[in-house]
Coordinates of C-alpha atoms in Angstrom, one line a residue:
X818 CA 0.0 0.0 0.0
X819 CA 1.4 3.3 -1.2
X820 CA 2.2 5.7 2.1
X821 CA -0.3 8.8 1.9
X822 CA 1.4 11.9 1.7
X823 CA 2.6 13.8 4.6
X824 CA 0.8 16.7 2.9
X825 CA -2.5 17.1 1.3
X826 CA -1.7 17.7 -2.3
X827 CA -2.5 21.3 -3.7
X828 CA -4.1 20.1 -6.4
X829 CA -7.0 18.4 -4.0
X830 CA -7.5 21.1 -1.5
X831 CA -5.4 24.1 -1.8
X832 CA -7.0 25.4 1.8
X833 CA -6.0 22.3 3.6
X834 CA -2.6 22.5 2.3
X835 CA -2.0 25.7 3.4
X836 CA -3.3 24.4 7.1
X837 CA -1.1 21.1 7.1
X838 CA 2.3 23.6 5.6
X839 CA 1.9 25.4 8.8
X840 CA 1.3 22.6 11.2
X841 CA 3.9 20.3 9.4
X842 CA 6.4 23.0 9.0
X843 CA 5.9 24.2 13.0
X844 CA 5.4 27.6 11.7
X845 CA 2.3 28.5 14.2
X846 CA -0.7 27.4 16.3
X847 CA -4.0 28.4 16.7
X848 CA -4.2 30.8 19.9
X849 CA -6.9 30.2 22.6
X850 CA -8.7 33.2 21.7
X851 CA -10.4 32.6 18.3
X852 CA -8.7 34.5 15.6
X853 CA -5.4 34.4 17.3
X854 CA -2.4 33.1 16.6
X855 CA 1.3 31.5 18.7
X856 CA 3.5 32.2 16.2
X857 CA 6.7 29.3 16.3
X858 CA 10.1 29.6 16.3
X859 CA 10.8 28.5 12.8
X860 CA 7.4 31.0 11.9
X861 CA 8.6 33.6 14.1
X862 CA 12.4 33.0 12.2
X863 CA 10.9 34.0 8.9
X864 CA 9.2 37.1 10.7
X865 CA 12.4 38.0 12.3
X866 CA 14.2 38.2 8.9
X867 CA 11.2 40.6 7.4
X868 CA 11.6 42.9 9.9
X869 CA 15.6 42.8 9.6
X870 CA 15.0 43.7 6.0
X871 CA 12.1 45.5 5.9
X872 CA 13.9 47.7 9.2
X873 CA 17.2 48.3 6.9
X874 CA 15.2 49.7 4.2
X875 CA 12.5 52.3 6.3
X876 CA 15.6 54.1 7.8
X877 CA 17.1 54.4 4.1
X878 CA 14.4 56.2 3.6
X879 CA 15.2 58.4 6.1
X880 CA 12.4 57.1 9.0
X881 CA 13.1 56.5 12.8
X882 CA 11.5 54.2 14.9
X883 CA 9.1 54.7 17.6
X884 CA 6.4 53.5 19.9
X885 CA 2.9 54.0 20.7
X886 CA 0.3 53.2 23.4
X887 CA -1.6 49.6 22.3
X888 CA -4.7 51.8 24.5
X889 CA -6.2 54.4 22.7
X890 CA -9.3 56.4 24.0
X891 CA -11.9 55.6 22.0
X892 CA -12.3 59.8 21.5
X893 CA -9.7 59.7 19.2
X894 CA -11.1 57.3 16.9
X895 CA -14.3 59.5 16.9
X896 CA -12.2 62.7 15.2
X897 CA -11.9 61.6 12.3
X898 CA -15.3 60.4 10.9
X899 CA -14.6 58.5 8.0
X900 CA -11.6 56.4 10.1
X901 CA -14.1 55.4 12.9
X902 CA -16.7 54.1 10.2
X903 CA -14.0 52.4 8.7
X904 CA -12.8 50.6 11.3
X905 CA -15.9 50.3 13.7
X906 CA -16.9 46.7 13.0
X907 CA -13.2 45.8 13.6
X908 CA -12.9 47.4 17.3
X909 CA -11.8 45.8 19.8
X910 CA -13.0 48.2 23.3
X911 CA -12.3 47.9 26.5
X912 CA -14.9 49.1 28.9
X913 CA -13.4 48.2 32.7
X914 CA -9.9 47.9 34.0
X915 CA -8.9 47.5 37.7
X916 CA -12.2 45.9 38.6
X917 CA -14.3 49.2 37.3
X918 CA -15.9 51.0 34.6
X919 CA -13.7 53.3 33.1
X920 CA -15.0 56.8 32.5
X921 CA -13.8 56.3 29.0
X922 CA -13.6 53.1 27.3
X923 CA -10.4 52.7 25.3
X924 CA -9.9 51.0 21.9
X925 CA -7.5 48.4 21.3
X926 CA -4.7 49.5 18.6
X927 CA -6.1 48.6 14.9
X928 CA -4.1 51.0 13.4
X929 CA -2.5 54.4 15.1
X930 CA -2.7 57.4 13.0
X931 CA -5.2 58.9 16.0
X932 CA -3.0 58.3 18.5
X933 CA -0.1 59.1 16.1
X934 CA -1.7 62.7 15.2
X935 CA -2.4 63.4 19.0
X936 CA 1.3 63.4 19.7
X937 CA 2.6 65.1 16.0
X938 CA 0.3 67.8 17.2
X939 CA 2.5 68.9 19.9
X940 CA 5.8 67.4 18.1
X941 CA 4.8 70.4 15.2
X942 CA 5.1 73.3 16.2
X943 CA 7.5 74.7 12.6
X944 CA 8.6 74.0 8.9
X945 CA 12.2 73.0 10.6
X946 CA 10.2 70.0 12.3
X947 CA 9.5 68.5 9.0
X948 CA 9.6 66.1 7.6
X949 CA 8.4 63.8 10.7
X950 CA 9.4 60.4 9.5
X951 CA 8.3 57.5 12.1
X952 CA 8.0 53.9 11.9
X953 CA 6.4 51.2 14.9
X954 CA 6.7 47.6 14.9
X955 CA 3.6 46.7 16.9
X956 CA 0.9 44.3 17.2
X957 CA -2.5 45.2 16.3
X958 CA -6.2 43.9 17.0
X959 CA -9.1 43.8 14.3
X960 CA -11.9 41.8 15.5
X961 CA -11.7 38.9 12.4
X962 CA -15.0 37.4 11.5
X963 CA -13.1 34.4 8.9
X964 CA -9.5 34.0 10.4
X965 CA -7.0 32.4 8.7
X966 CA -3.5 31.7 10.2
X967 CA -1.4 34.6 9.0
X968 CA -3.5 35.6 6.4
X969 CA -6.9 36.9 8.6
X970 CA -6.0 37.3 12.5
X971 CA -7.8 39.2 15.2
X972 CA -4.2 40.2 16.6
X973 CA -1.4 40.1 13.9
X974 CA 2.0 41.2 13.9
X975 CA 3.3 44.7 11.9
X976 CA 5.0 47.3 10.9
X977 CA 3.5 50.8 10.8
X978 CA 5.1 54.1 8.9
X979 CA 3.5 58.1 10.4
X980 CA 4.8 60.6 8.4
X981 CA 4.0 64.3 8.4
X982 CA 5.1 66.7 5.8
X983 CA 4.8 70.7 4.8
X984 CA 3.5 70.2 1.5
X985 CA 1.5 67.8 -0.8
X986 CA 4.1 67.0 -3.0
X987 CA 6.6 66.3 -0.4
X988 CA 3.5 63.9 1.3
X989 CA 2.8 61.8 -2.1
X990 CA 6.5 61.5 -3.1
X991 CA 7.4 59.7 -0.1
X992 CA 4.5 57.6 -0.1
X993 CA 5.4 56.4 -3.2
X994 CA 9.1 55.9 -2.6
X995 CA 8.0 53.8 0.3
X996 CA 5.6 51.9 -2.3
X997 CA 8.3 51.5 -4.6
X998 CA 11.8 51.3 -3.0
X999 CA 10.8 49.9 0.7
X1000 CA 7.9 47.6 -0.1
X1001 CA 8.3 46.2 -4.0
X1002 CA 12.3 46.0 -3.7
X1003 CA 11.7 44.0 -0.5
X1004 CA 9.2 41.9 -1.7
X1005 CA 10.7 41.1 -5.3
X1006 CA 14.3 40.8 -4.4
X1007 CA 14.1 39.0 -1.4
X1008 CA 10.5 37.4 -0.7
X1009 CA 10.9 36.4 -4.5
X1010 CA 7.3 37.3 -5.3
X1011 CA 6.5 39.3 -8.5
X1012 CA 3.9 41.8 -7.5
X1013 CA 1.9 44.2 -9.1
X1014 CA 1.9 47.6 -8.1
X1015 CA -1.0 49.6 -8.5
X1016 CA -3.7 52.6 -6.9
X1017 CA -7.1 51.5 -4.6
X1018 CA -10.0 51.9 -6.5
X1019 CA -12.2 54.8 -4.2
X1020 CA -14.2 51.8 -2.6
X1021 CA -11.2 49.6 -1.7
X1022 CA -9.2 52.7 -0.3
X1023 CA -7.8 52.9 3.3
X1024 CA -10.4 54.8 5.8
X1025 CA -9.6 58.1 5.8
X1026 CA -7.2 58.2 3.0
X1027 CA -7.4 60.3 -0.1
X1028 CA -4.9 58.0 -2.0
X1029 CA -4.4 54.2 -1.5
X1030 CA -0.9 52.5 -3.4
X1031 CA -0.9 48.8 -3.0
X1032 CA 1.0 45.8 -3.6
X1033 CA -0.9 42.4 -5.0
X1034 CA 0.7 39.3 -5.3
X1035 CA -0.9 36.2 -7.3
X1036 CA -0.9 33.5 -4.9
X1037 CA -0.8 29.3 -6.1
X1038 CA -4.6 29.0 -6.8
X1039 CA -4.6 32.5 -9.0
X1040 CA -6.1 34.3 -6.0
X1041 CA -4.2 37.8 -5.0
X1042 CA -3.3 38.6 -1.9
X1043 CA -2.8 42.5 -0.6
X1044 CA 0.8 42.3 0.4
X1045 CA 1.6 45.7 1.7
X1046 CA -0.1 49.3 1.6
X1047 CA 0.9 52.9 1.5
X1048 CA -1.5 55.9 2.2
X1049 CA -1.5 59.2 0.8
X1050 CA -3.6 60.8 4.2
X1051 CA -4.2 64.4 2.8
X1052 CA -4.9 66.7 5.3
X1053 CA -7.6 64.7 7.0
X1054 CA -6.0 63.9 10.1
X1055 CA -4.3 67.2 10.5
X1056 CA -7.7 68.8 10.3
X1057 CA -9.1 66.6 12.7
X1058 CA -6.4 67.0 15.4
X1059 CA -5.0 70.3 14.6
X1060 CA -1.6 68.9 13.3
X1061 CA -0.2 72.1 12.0
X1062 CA 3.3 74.2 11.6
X1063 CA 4.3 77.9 11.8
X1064 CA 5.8 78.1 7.4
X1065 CA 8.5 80.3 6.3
X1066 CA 5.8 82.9 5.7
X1067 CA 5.0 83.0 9.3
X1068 CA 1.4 81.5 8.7
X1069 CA -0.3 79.0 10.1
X1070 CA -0.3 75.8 7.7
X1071 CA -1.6 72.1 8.1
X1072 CA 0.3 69.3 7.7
X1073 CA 0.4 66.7 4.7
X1074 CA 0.5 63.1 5.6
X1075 CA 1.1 59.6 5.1
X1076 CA 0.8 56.2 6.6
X1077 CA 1.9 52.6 5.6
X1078 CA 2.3 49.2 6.4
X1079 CA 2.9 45.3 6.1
X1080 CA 2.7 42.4 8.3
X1081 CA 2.9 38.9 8.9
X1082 CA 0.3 38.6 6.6
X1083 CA 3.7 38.5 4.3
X1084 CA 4.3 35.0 5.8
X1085 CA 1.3 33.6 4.5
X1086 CA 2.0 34.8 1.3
X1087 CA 5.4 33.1 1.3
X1088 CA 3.9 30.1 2.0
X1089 CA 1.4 30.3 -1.0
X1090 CA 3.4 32.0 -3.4
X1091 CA 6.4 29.4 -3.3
X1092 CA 5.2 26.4 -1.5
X1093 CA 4.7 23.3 -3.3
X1094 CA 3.4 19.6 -2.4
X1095 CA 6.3 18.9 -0.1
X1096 CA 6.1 22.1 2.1
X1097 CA 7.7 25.6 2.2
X1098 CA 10.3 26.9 -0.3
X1099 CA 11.7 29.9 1.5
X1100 CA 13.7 32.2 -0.7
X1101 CA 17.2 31.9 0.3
X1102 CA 18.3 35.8 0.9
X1103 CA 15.5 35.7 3.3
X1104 CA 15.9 32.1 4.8
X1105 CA 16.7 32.1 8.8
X1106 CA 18.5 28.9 8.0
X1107 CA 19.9 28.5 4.3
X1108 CA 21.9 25.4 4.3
X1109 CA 21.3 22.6 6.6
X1110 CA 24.2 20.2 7.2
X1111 CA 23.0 16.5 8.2
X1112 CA 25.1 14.0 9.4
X1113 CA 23.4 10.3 8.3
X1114 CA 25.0 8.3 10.6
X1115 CA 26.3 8.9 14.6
X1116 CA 29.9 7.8 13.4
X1117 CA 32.3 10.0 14.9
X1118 CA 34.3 11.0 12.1
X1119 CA 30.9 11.8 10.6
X1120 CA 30.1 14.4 13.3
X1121 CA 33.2 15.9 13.7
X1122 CA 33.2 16.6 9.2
X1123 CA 29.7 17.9 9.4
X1124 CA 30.6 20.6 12.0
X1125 CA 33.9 21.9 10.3
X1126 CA 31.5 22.0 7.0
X1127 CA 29.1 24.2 9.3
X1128 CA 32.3 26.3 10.6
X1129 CA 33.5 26.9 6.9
X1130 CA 29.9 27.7 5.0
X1131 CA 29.2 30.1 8.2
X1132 CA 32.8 31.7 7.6
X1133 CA 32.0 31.8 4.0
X1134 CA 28.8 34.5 4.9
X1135 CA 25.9 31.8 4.3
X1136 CA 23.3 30.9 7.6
X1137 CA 24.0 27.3 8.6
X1138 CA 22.8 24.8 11.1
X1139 CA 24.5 21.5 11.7
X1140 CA 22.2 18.4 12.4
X1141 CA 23.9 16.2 14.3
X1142 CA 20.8 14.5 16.1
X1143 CA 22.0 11.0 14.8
X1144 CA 19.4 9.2 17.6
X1145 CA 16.5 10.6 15.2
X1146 CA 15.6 8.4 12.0
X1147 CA 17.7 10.7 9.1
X1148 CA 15.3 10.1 6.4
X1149 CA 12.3 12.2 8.9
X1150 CA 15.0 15.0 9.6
X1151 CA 15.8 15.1 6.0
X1152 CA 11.6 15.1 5.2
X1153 CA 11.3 18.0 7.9
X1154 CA 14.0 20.3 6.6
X1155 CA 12.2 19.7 3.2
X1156 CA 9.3 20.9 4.8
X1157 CA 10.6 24.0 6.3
X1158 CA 12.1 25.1 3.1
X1159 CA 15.6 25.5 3.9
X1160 CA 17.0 26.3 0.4
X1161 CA 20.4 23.7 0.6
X1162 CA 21.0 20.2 3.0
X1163 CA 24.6 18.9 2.5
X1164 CA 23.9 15.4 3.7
X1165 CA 27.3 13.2 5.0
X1166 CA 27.6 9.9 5.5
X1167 CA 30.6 7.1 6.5
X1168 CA 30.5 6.8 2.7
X1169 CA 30.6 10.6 1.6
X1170 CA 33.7 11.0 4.2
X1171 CA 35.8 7.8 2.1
X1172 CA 35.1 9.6 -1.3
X1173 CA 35.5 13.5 -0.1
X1174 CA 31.9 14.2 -1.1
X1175 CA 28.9 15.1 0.3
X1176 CA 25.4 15.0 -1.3
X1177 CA 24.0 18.2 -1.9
X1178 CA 19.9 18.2 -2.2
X1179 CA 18.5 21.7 -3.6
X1180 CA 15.2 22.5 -2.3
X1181 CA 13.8 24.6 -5.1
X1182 CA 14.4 23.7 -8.3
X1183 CA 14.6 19.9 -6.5
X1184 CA 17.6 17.7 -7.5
X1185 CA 20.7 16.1 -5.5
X1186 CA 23.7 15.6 -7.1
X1187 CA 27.8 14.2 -5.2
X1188 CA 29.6 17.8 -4.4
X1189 CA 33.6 17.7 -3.6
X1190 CA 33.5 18.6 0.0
X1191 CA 36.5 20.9 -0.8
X1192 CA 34.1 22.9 -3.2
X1193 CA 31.1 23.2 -1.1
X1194 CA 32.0 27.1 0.0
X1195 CA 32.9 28.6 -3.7
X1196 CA 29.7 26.7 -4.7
X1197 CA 26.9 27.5 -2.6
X1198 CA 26.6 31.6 -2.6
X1199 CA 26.0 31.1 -6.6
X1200 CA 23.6 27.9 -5.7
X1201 CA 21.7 30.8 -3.5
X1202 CA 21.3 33.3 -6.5
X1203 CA 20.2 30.9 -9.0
X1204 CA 17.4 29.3 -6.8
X1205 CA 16.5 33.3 -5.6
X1206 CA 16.2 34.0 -9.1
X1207 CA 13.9 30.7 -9.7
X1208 CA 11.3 31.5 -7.6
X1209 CA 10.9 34.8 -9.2
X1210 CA 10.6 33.9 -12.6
X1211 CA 7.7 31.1 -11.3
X1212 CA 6.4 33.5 -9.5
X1213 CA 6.2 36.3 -12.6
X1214 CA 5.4 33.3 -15.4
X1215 CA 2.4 32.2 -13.1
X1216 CA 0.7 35.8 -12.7
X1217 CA 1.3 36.4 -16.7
X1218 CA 0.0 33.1 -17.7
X1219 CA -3.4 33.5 -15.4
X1220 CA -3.9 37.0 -16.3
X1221 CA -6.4 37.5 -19.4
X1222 CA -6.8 40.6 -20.9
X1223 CA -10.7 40.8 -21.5
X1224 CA -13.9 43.9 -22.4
X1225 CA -16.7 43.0 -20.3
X1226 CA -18.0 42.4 -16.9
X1227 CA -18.9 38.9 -17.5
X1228 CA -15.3 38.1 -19.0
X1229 CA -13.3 39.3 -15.8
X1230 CA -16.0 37.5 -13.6
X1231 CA -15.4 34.0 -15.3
X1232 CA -11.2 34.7 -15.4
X1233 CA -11.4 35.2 -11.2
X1234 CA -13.6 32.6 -11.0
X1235 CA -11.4 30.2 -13.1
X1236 CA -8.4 30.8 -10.6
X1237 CA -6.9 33.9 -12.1
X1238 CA -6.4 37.3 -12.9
X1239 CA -8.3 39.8 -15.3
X1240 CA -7.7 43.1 -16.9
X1241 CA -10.1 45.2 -18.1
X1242 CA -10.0 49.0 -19.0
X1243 CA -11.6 51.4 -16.2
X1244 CA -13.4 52.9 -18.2
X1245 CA -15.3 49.9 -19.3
X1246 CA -15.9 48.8 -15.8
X1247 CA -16.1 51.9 -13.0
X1248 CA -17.9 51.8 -9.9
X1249 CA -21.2 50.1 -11.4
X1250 CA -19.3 47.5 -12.8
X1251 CA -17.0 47.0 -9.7
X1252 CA -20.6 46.5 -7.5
X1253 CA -21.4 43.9 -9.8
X1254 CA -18.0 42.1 -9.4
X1255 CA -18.9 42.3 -5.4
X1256 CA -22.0 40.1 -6.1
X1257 CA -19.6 37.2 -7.0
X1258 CA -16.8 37.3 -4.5
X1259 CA -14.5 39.0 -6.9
X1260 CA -12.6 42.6 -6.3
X1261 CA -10.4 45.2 -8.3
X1262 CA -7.4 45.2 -6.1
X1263 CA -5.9 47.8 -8.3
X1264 CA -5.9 50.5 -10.8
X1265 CA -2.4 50.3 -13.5
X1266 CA -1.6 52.8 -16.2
X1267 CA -1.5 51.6 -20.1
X1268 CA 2.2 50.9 -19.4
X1269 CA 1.9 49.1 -16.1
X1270 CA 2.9 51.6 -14.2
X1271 CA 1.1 53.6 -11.0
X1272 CA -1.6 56.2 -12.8
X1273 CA -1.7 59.4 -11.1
X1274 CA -5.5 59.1 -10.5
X1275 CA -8.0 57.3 -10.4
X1276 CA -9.5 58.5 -13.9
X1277 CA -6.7 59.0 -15.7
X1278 CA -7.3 58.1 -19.1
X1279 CA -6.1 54.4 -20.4
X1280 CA -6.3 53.4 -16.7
X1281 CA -6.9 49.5 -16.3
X1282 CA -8.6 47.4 -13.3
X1283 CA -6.7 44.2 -12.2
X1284 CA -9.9 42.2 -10.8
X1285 CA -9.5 38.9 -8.9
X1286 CA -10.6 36.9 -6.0
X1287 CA -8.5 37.2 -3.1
X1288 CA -7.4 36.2 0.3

């Protein structure tokens, strides 16, 4: 009888494979309170390496990191009138603390440009204050009616960009370098996922916002996935909380601002994006772990090899772990680590010691082929590259094959539904036409220009909607 397979095969049940990935690969639990998740080590790993890139590139960009109250009184929220309608179903309040009422309930963070504004209101006080750059890394609670581990959690993990600014221009340049040169470079040069950058439509825009810039990814079933955002804010919240500086001219001037963020919502879209029927494929210039080392056998001689490989691949730049837990079955260790993604195992045996090789198993394009142990170090950074630059290509070829170019309604209805993308001009389509995609679980998740680029507006002319179902 043929074993059954450790995972559910994508092709049967995408959902369920994406639930046995996490399990199987010990990236994260379900958390007691429904809609919450315990993030793993291995899970938390992959986090940790976001944030180290993601981090690197907000303070290029000239931002400085901060941090806010989780509490904010629920007055605040109430300011700004589109925000609170917004975000209202999502609220998580607090009405007692310290065994009574409070005389003000307070709102659990779902996002901070209240509390944010409350503070650059005093922070402001001149045009030499400006620009105000700040970044959080924070948790967050929105009240999740469908959850779904990493993708759709009540309390999820991020990071969040403030930004105030003395003029308009100023305000939608940087929210578009952040788009562009934190966000895409990120995600396309080290998640490996070709994404589409594009402007909200006015109905899928950010509460509050007067500009929306997103990032959409086409995940393994065809379905997108919002990977990041970045919000032109106007002058919305400076109105609302007096945010304002003294200008050369000596007058009194609101501020211009922004706000942006991603989260671990990027995890599941890793997962998705790359993963295939034997578990993760984790890029490797983001991988926590890039080259596993496995000894086969307890033999001393074994062991003793498989750590001085370790010592020379980590001398030679690359992440490395040595297994050496001989009392465990190698063939499971070898199945986990395929699991988890880890780009490279060298795997050394009593046998590989006699003919000065080791056996080198590449997780991503698959493959294992005899390596000189001697040539294991020049070898492997170019081994990384190619298999970075693999899962990009998949990743672009899969979003241009599943994207049809179509004219009508119905077309871009029965392309989502099929499992993928659709394009159809904006002009064909428009609000009308977007309500009627909502009647069948399918969205615009952006607006493009002719050439592909980010259009300037939402009716500029030659604009094009990229419709879809997504997560």
């Amino acid at each position: 009888m043929a074993k059954a397979p450790v995972l559910t095969p994508r092709s049967d049940d995408f959902p369920r494979w994406y639930q046995d990935v996490i399990n199987k690969a010990e990236l994260a639990d379900n958390g007691p309170v429904r809609g919450t998740m315990v993030i793993r080590p291995y899970g938390y790993g992959l986090w940790e390496r976001m944030q180290q890139e993601m981090d690197a590139r907000i303070k290029e960009a000239g931002a400085q990191n901060a941090y806010f109250p989780l509490f904010i009184p629920q007055s605040y929220l109430t300011r700004e009138a589109e925000h609170v309608e917004g975000f209202a179903p999502e609220l998580a309040v607090v009405t007692h603390g310290g065994g009574k009422e409070l005389e003000e309930p307070v709102v659990v963070r779902p996002t901070s440009e209240t509390i944010v504004n409350e503070y650059f209101s005093k922070w402001v006080q001149s045009y030499r204050d400006l620009p105000l750059l700040i970044n959080q890394w924070a948790n967050v609670v929105r009240w999740e009616m469908r959850p779904r581990v990493f993708l759709r959690t009540t309390e999820f993990l991020w990071q969040e960009g403030h930004t105030a600014h003395a003029t308009y221009e100023d305000a939608r340049d940087y929210a578009a370098h952040i788009h562009k040169e934190v966000y895409a470079d990120f995600m396309v040069n080290v998640l490996g996922i070709d994404v589409v950058l594009g402007r909200k439509t006015a109905s899928e825009r950010f509460a509050g916002a007067v500009n929306t810039l997103t990032l959409e990814a086409m995940m393994g079933d065809g379905k997108a996935l919002q990977m990041g955002t970045s919000h032109e804010l106007g002058q919305n919240f400076a109105k609302a909380f007096a945010t304002q500086y003294l200008s050369r001219d000596g007058k009194q001037e609101l501020v211009w601002q922004t706000s942006w963020g991603s989260s671990t919502r990027m995890v599941g879209g890793l997962i998705m994006s790359h993963g295939d029927d034997s578990g993760l494929r984790v890029p490797p210039r983001l991988a926590p772990v890039q080259v596993v080392v496995l000894a086969i056998k307890g033999d001393q001689a074994v062991l003793a090899k498989v750590h001085e490989i370790g010592d020379r691949l980590t001398a030679a730049g690359l992440r490395v772990r040595v297994d050496d837990r001989t009392d465990t079955p190698f063939g499971r260790r070898a199945v986990d680590w395929e699991l988890k993604g880890v780009p490279v195992r060298v795997e050394v045996g009593p046998r590989d010691l006699e003919s000065g090789t080791a056996m080198l198993a590449r997780r991503i394009p698959g493959g294992k082929e005899p390596v000189a142990l001697d040539a294991l170090a020049a070898l492997l950074p170019g081994v990384m590259e190619e298999d970075q630059a693999l899962l990009l290509r998949q990743s672009r070829e899969r979003r241009e094959s599943r994207t049809s170019d179509v004219s009508t309604i119905d077309a871009a209805v029965e392309a989502a539904l099929a499992g993928g993308w659709a394009r159809i001009p904006w002009a064909d389509l428009g609000e009308e036409g977007e309500a009627r995609l909502a009647e069948h679980a399918v969205t615009v998740r952006c607006l493009v220009a002719e050439d592909g680029s980010v259009p300037g507006a939402d009716d500029t002319p030659g604009n094009v909607a990229v419709v879809a179902r997504a997560y």
